[in-house]
Amino acid sequence: MDVTAPNDESFSIEVILSEGGKTAPCCPHGPTLLFEKVRKGGEKGRKFYACSACRDRKDCNFFQWEDEKVSEARLLAREAENQSKRPPFTQQEYCNQFRKFASLPVEEKKFCQDCQILLLPGEHEAHVSHRSMAVSAAQLRRPSVLLRPLDNKKSNAQYLFTDRSAHFLLDTLVALGYRKVLCVGTPRLQELIKLRNLEQKHEPMKSLLLDIDFRYAQFYSQDEFCLYNMFNHHFFDGETWRKLQSSDCSNADMPMIWIFPYFFESRILECLPSFTMLDYQVDYDNHPLYKHGKTGRKQSPVRLFTNISARDVVLPKEEGYRFCSVCQRFVFSLNKHCAKCNVCPSKDGREWKHCSTCEKCVKPSWKHCQSCGCCALPDHPCGHGQEKEGCFNCGSLEHKRKACPLKDTHRISSHRSNAKSGGKNVSHHPLLKSKAKRKSGAARRAKKMAALSK
């Protein structure tokens, strides 16, 4: 993964996924990731460890140079800080508390809205100055409704499926015959599975929620919830995970549905070529833009990416989806099949049009520009921004940096230079810490997303 610096196109920050089996230091969010600054042309900077989950030092201030020697006192202080930020109870203790809470009379069941915790009778006095509310049995079964969604976009922003999207996902899984579901960061789906099981009208479905929000530990047993960081694949209670892990070590691909905006399609399919993007529009209760029922550019851009056969995922006819017998998949009604491209080309829910010059279908708002030699928005800056982005390392238009045959040249040269100079690792380009630049980076990403959806 390369993250280009906001206001300086001359370097990017690269995540080093494997570094000779080294053990990464830990922050409160588990093992950190190793990063390296890479300048255009392939020159390497000094490597450093930082938090895997938070993009802002204000949310997690962990930082350590890779070659830095850390004192024993500092290691002990770091471990103490990590422990202080762990959940106050173990999963087993949360389970015991939930059983006690569920057995209380209705009038004694209280939830502290300020602390976001269920209160047992002996704890009411300590929260007397806080906002609290009565909790019904129905609310206990929908913790994602009871809990306040986290909204920090640089660490743990939570966007929750609407009931429409969650029910569609559950109905699809049931129709496909799945009876065991791993819910990674999808608490709404976990809730619906449990509610369906309570009805006892169907064969029960087992589900396990993996989420970094420890508040959900209050509502689930040990075989229903694991505190998990998906950015570094870290289970905070490793022993629990080993007990739940299946002994089946087969290499068969797990059927999977990945939910992400459609404009990441090329990058997702590059990493997961067996996946297909479906036309179904996923929407969220608490997202200002990703809403169903809107039209044109305002509709939700979130889609399903899956390695399940596309023809087997039936999209609802009542919501405007139809089956394309040529593509052998369900598509949105405005996604018309193009005989020249031999696909249903639309990605954003609008009817696209074919450009004979470009020999492909494009968005309806785009027009062919003779100067640029491709289709673009009518008011685009002609001659700018339409060039194909080449390799960050050598500039070639034939490949990207990660496939560059020269990408390790500077790393080897740097290693030899360090050896000659006595092993000193000097960074000529210290990390940018400008708050203004971080803000402009967010603004630039937002602008790019808006342009992609036009």
XYZ file of C-alpha atoms in Angstrom:
454
model
C 0.000 0.000 0.000
C 1.376 3.384 -0.994
C -0.002 6.546 0.568
C 1.190 9.649 -1.238
C 2.030 12.620 0.951
C -0.697 15.309 0.811
C 1.192 18.287 -0.604
C 4.390 16.651 -1.790
C 4.152 14.308 -4.768
C 7.870 13.512 -4.465
C 7.444 10.756 -1.886
C 4.977 8.226 -0.511
C 4.675 6.183 2.683
C 4.911 2.436 2.107
C 3.745 -0.313 4.471
C 6.365 -3.061 4.798
C 4.316 -6.233 5.194
C 7.177 -8.653 5.801
C 10.601 -7.918 7.242
C 12.438 -11.155 7.950
C 10.196 -12.393 10.747
C 10.888 -9.475 13.071
C 8.509 -9.033 15.996
C 6.850 -5.637 15.845
C 6.431 -3.601 19.054
C 2.882 -3.232 20.346
C 0.657 -0.256 21.006
C -2.819 -0.407 22.628
C -4.182 -1.618 19.263
C -1.889 -4.638 19.049
C 1.262 -5.142 16.936
C 2.289 -2.014 15.068
C 3.077 -1.857 11.349
C 6.418 -1.064 9.770
C 6.419 1.931 7.416
C 9.000 3.389 5.073
C 9.134 6.674 3.222
C 9.874 6.190 -0.480
C 10.917 9.079 -2.684
C 10.252 9.184 -6.407
C 13.017 7.308 -8.117
C 13.042 4.645 -5.412
C 15.256 6.296 -2.775
C 14.443 4.805 0.617
C 13.978 6.695 3.858
C 14.283 5.598 7.450
C 11.804 2.918 8.541
C 9.553 3.359 11.539
C 6.817 1.575 13.496
C 3.414 3.206 13.991
C -0.141 2.210 14.951
C -2.015 -0.060 12.532
C -5.466 1.299 13.360
C -5.089 5.069 13.838
C -3.964 7.512 11.167
C -3.574 10.434 13.573
C -0.928 10.646 16.294
C -3.530 12.313 18.532
C -5.486 9.038 18.601
C -2.457 6.804 19.130
C 0.929 8.470 19.633
C 3.047 5.339 19.263
C 6.196 5.945 17.195
C 9.489 4.078 17.073
C 12.298 4.034 14.529
C 13.011 0.519 13.314
C 16.687 0.696 14.330
C 15.985 2.467 17.635
C 17.162 0.824 20.842
C 14.462 1.066 23.490
C 15.402 1.016 27.166
C 13.949 -1.496 29.591
C 12.287 1.305 31.554
C 10.579 2.593 28.436
C 9.422 -0.915 27.491
C 7.879 -1.362 30.947
C 6.170 2.040 30.744
C 4.823 1.201 27.287
C 3.441 -2.145 28.492
C 1.768 -0.430 31.451
C 0.133 2.090 29.114
C -1.069 -0.668 26.792
C -2.599 -2.546 29.707
C -4.290 0.596 31.004
C -6.144 0.979 27.710
C -7.385 -2.596 27.517
C -11.066 -3.325 28.310
C -11.751 -3.232 32.072
C -13.036 -6.827 32.109
C -12.236 -10.123 30.418
C -14.739 -11.625 28.016
C -15.730 -14.172 30.653
C -16.336 -11.412 33.217
C -18.481 -9.534 30.704
C -20.509 -12.710 30.108
C -21.094 -13.183 33.837
C -22.194 -9.565 34.193
C -24.594 -9.893 31.260
C -26.258 -12.947 32.819
C -26.788 -10.996 36.033
C -28.101 -7.991 34.125
C -30.529 -10.084 32.042
C -32.011 -11.605 35.216
C -32.748 -8.219 36.828
C -36.275 -6.834 37.145
C -37.167 -4.448 34.313
C -37.031 -1.371 36.552
C -33.418 -2.141 37.587
C -31.993 -2.555 34.088
C -30.076 0.649 33.407
C -27.633 1.733 30.701
C -25.185 4.612 31.239
C -25.220 6.690 28.080
C -22.102 8.613 29.077
C -19.966 5.543 29.805
C -21.751 3.294 27.278
C -22.049 0.389 29.724
C -24.748 -1.757 31.267
C -25.127 -1.048 35.003
C -25.704 -3.591 37.739
C -27.590 -2.325 40.843
C -24.400 -1.825 42.885
C -22.986 0.453 40.174
C -25.879 2.929 39.918
C -24.539 5.258 42.617
C -21.191 5.743 40.856
C -23.067 6.913 37.733
C -25.725 9.015 39.448
C -24.505 12.232 37.761
C -24.454 10.584 34.321
C -27.210 10.261 31.769
C -28.824 6.847 32.054
C -31.800 5.083 30.513
C -33.940 2.028 31.076
C -33.150 -0.960 28.872
C -35.738 -3.341 27.479
C -35.197 -6.955 26.437
C -35.587 -5.901 22.790
C -32.839 -3.282 23.155
C -30.476 -5.848 24.659
C -30.829 -7.843 21.457
C -29.875 -4.800 19.323
C -26.658 -3.450 20.894
C -25.740 -1.534 17.720
C -28.882 0.551 18.252
C -28.258 0.998 21.960
C -24.585 1.947 21.647
C -23.531 5.313 20.260
C -21.597 4.810 16.980
C -17.941 5.803 17.114
C -17.301 8.607 14.651
C -13.550 9.239 14.474
C -12.832 8.885 10.744
C -9.095 8.482 11.333
C -9.379 5.514 13.667
C -12.642 3.704 14.286
C -15.578 5.339 12.482
C -18.597 3.014 12.562
C -21.150 3.043 9.758
C -24.003 0.650 10.406
C -26.071 -1.162 7.782
C -29.677 -0.136 7.449
C -32.143 -2.927 8.209
C -32.789 -3.129 4.458
C -29.173 -3.970 3.647
C -28.663 -6.208 6.683
C -31.807 -8.229 5.910
C -30.736 -8.605 2.282
C -27.338 -9.967 3.344
C -28.913 -12.402 5.802
C -31.551 -13.568 3.312
C -28.808 -14.101 0.716
C -26.681 -16.182 3.090
C -29.694 -18.279 4.073
C -30.710 -18.832 0.435
C -27.174 -19.948 -0.410
C -27.325 -22.514 2.381
C -24.649 -21.156 4.709
C -24.987 -22.069 8.377
C -21.766 -20.585 9.782
C -20.975 -16.906 9.302
C -17.947 -14.842 10.338
C -19.045 -11.214 10.749
C -15.973 -8.938 10.509
C -16.955 -5.444 11.630
C -20.646 -6.037 10.849
C -22.545 -5.959 14.175
C -25.926 -5.374 12.517
C -25.651 -8.657 10.626
C -24.637 -10.468 13.813
C -27.741 -9.121 15.568
C -30.129 -10.214 12.821
C -28.668 -13.716 12.815
C -29.264 -14.023 16.563
C -32.789 -12.600 16.266
C -33.583 -15.072 13.479
C -32.350 -17.948 15.635
C -34.647 -16.837 18.479
C -37.667 -17.228 16.192
C -36.893 -20.961 15.975
C -38.604 -21.136 12.583
C -35.451 -22.051 10.662
C -32.339 -24.129 11.071
C -30.083 -22.152 13.447
C -27.098 -20.263 12.052
C -23.855 -19.910 14.007
C -22.113 -16.557 13.828
C -19.015 -14.959 15.327
C -18.514 -11.192 15.408
C -14.956 -9.889 15.101
C -14.738 -6.196 15.997
C -12.287 -3.738 17.536
C -15.070 -2.093 19.580
C -14.826 -3.796 22.988
C -18.243 -2.404 24.023
C -19.874 -5.300 22.162
C -18.237 -7.742 24.607
C -20.974 -6.730 27.086
C -23.672 -8.393 24.976
C -22.141 -11.578 23.604
C -20.698 -14.837 24.885
C -17.146 -15.961 24.199
C -18.190 -17.993 21.159
C -20.118 -15.032 19.688
C -17.601 -12.186 19.940
C -13.829 -11.668 19.657
C -12.038 -8.360 20.147
C -10.132 -8.087 16.873
C -8.050 -5.604 14.866
C -8.393 -6.448 11.176
C -5.625 -4.030 10.117
C -2.958 -6.236 11.690
C -5.002 -9.462 12.036
C -4.627 -9.336 15.803
C -6.886 -11.113 18.290
C -6.619 -9.404 21.660
C -7.572 -12.640 23.407
C -5.451 -15.125 21.506
C -6.362 -18.095 23.737
C -10.078 -17.658 22.995
C -9.331 -17.602 19.288
C -7.274 -20.820 19.425
C -10.122 -22.612 21.166
C -12.639 -21.463 18.574
C -10.383 -22.072 15.570
C -11.380 -25.047 13.441
C -9.037 -28.017 13.159
C -9.855 -28.184 9.448
C -6.726 -26.876 7.715
C -7.923 -27.317 4.141
C -6.829 -24.791 1.537
C -10.315 -24.348 0.097
C -11.282 -20.726 -0.514
C -13.726 -19.393 2.026
C -16.871 -17.908 0.424
C -16.622 -14.226 1.204
C -18.504 -10.967 0.705
C -16.445 -7.790 0.993
C -18.380 -4.512 1.190
C -16.587 -1.457 -0.203
C -17.142 1.537 -2.575
C -17.184 0.661 -6.274
C -14.378 3.068 -7.167
C -11.920 0.700 -5.461
C -12.910 -2.103 -7.847
C -9.664 -2.214 -9.840
C -7.493 -2.361 -6.710
C -9.648 -5.015 -5.041
C -9.773 -7.241 -8.133
C -6.029 -6.834 -8.605
C -5.503 -8.404 -5.170
C -8.465 -10.806 -5.372
C -8.908 -11.791 -9.041
C -11.526 -14.443 -8.222
C -13.904 -11.744 -6.940
C -16.728 -10.043 -8.833
C -18.383 -6.732 -8.054
C -22.172 -6.887 -7.845
C -24.606 -4.044 -8.547
C -26.383 -4.168 -5.178
C -26.253 -0.790 -3.417
C -25.437 -1.075 0.290
C -26.580 1.798 2.481
C -25.965 2.891 6.059
C -28.120 4.393 8.802
C -25.584 6.945 10.009
C -23.648 7.931 6.879
C -24.533 11.341 5.376
C -24.079 10.203 1.750
C -24.343 6.427 1.490
C -28.131 6.247 1.341
C -30.430 4.089 -0.766
C -33.132 5.575 -2.964
C -31.140 8.581 -4.137
C -30.445 8.985 -7.821
C -27.487 9.886 -10.025
C -24.323 10.839 -8.189
C -26.073 11.012 -4.811
C -26.837 7.310 -4.497
C -24.702 5.003 -2.376
C -21.451 3.925 -4.098
C -20.991 0.928 -1.771
C -21.145 -2.484 -3.448
C -20.631 -6.183 -2.765
C -17.401 -7.862 -3.860
C -17.581 -11.645 -3.680
C -16.042 -14.914 -4.817
C -19.507 -16.514 -4.736
C -20.922 -17.137 -8.211
C -22.561 -13.857 -9.293
C -25.593 -15.602 -10.795
C -26.361 -17.223 -7.431
C -26.674 -13.893 -5.591
C -30.250 -12.879 -6.397
C -30.795 -9.115 -6.198
C -34.354 -7.958 -5.328
C -36.587 -7.295 -8.336
C -38.744 -4.896 -6.309
C -35.707 -2.605 -5.901
C -35.095 -2.404 -9.629
C -32.662 -5.238 -10.296
C -32.937 -7.654 -13.227
C -31.036 -10.702 -14.477
C -28.763 -10.293 -17.526
C -28.708 -13.633 -19.352
C -25.524 -12.670 -21.225
C -23.503 -11.536 -18.197
C -25.129 -14.222 -16.036
C -25.615 -11.899 -13.105
C -28.188 -9.558 -11.621
C -27.759 -5.876 -12.511
C -29.537 -2.610 -11.840
C -32.333 -1.821 -14.297
C -30.460 1.175 -15.809
C -27.331 -0.908 -16.336
C -28.010 -1.745 -19.994
C -25.991 -4.488 -21.683
C -23.591 -3.126 -24.310
C -23.285 -5.379 -27.367
C -19.936 -3.795 -28.315
C -18.328 -4.210 -24.890
C -20.335 -7.389 -24.217
C -20.899 -6.372 -20.581
C -23.341 -4.447 -18.456
C -20.829 -1.623 -17.894
C -22.376 0.764 -15.374
C -20.745 0.994 -11.953
C -22.750 3.834 -10.401
C -26.371 2.922 -11.161
C -26.762 5.244 -14.162
C -27.052 4.178 -17.793
C -23.622 4.492 -19.393
C -22.972 5.203 -23.067
C -20.517 3.662 -25.518
C -17.720 5.780 -26.984
C -16.639 4.363 -30.333
C -13.353 6.272 -30.234
C -12.370 5.053 -26.770
C -13.923 1.665 -27.584
C -15.538 1.412 -24.167
C -18.565 2.602 -22.218
C -18.243 5.737 -20.109
C -20.322 7.735 -17.646
C -23.248 9.633 -19.215
C -21.853 13.023 -18.169
C -18.553 12.430 -19.974
C -17.741 13.533 -23.522
C -14.885 12.584 -25.797
C -12.089 15.175 -25.811
C -10.034 15.226 -28.992
C -7.174 17.055 -27.279
C -6.855 14.551 -24.466
C -7.720 11.574 -26.653
C -10.183 10.178 -24.129
C -13.557 10.832 -22.521
C -13.801 13.239 -19.598
C -16.133 15.758 -17.969
C -16.953 18.669 -20.326
C -15.345 21.206 -17.962
C -12.204 19.189 -17.273
C -8.830 21.014 -17.413
C -7.906 19.930 -20.922
C -4.479 18.400 -21.184
C -4.101 18.057 -17.404
C -4.918 15.196 -15.100
C -5.751 12.782 -17.913
C -2.278 11.336 -18.274
C -1.774 7.741 -17.276
C -0.015 7.547 -13.926
C 3.235 5.641 -14.259
C 5.469 3.725 -11.874
C 6.332 5.798 -8.800
C 9.780 4.217 -8.781
C 10.997 4.521 -12.412
C 8.201 6.389 -14.227
C 7.355 3.560 -16.646
C 3.755 3.413 -17.899
C 3.968 -0.362 -18.217
C 3.724 -1.243 -14.532
C 3.143 0.086 -11.013
C 5.810 0.534 -8.327
C 5.186 -2.759 -6.553
C 5.833 -4.653 -9.820
C 8.878 -2.561 -10.749
C 11.979 -4.666 -11.475
C 14.129 -1.843 -10.073
C 12.229 -1.266 -6.826
C 14.900 -2.898 -4.650
C 17.879 -1.246 -6.372
C 18.043 1.716 -3.994
C 17.413 -0.530 -0.988
C 20.494 -2.609 -1.866
C 22.571 0.484 -2.639
C 21.497 2.073 0.627
C 22.435 -1.072 2.551
C 25.898 -1.106 0.995
C 26.366 2.602 1.714
C 25.377 2.099 5.340
C 27.846 -0.753 5.653
C 30.661 1.421 4.310
C 29.775 4.306 6.621
C 29.693 2.171 9.736
C 26.004 1.268 9.662
C 24.589 4.726 10.296
C 21.020 5.116 9.091
C 20.463 8.782 8.358
C 17.120 10.114 7.222
C 17.502 13.087 4.907
C 13.748 13.492 4.699
C 12.173 13.513 8.173
C 8.510 12.683 8.500
C 6.098 15.474 7.781
C 4.208 16.536 10.879
C 2.352 19.494 9.474
C -1.268 19.482 10.608
C -2.191 21.659 7.655
C -0.820 19.069 5.263
C -2.789 16.287 6.906
C -5.962 18.299 6.500
C -5.267 19.060 2.873
C -4.678 15.367 2.273
C -8.159 14.565 3.548
C -9.582 17.330 1.394
C -7.738 16.026 -1.626
C -9.005 12.488 -1.066
C -12.565 13.805 -0.759
C -12.140 15.740 -4.008
C -10.825 12.631 -5.752
C -13.781 10.550 -4.532
C -16.211 13.208 -5.771
C -14.542 13.241 -9.191
C -14.677 9.469 -9.446
C -18.408 9.460 -8.757
C -19.227 12.083 -11.415
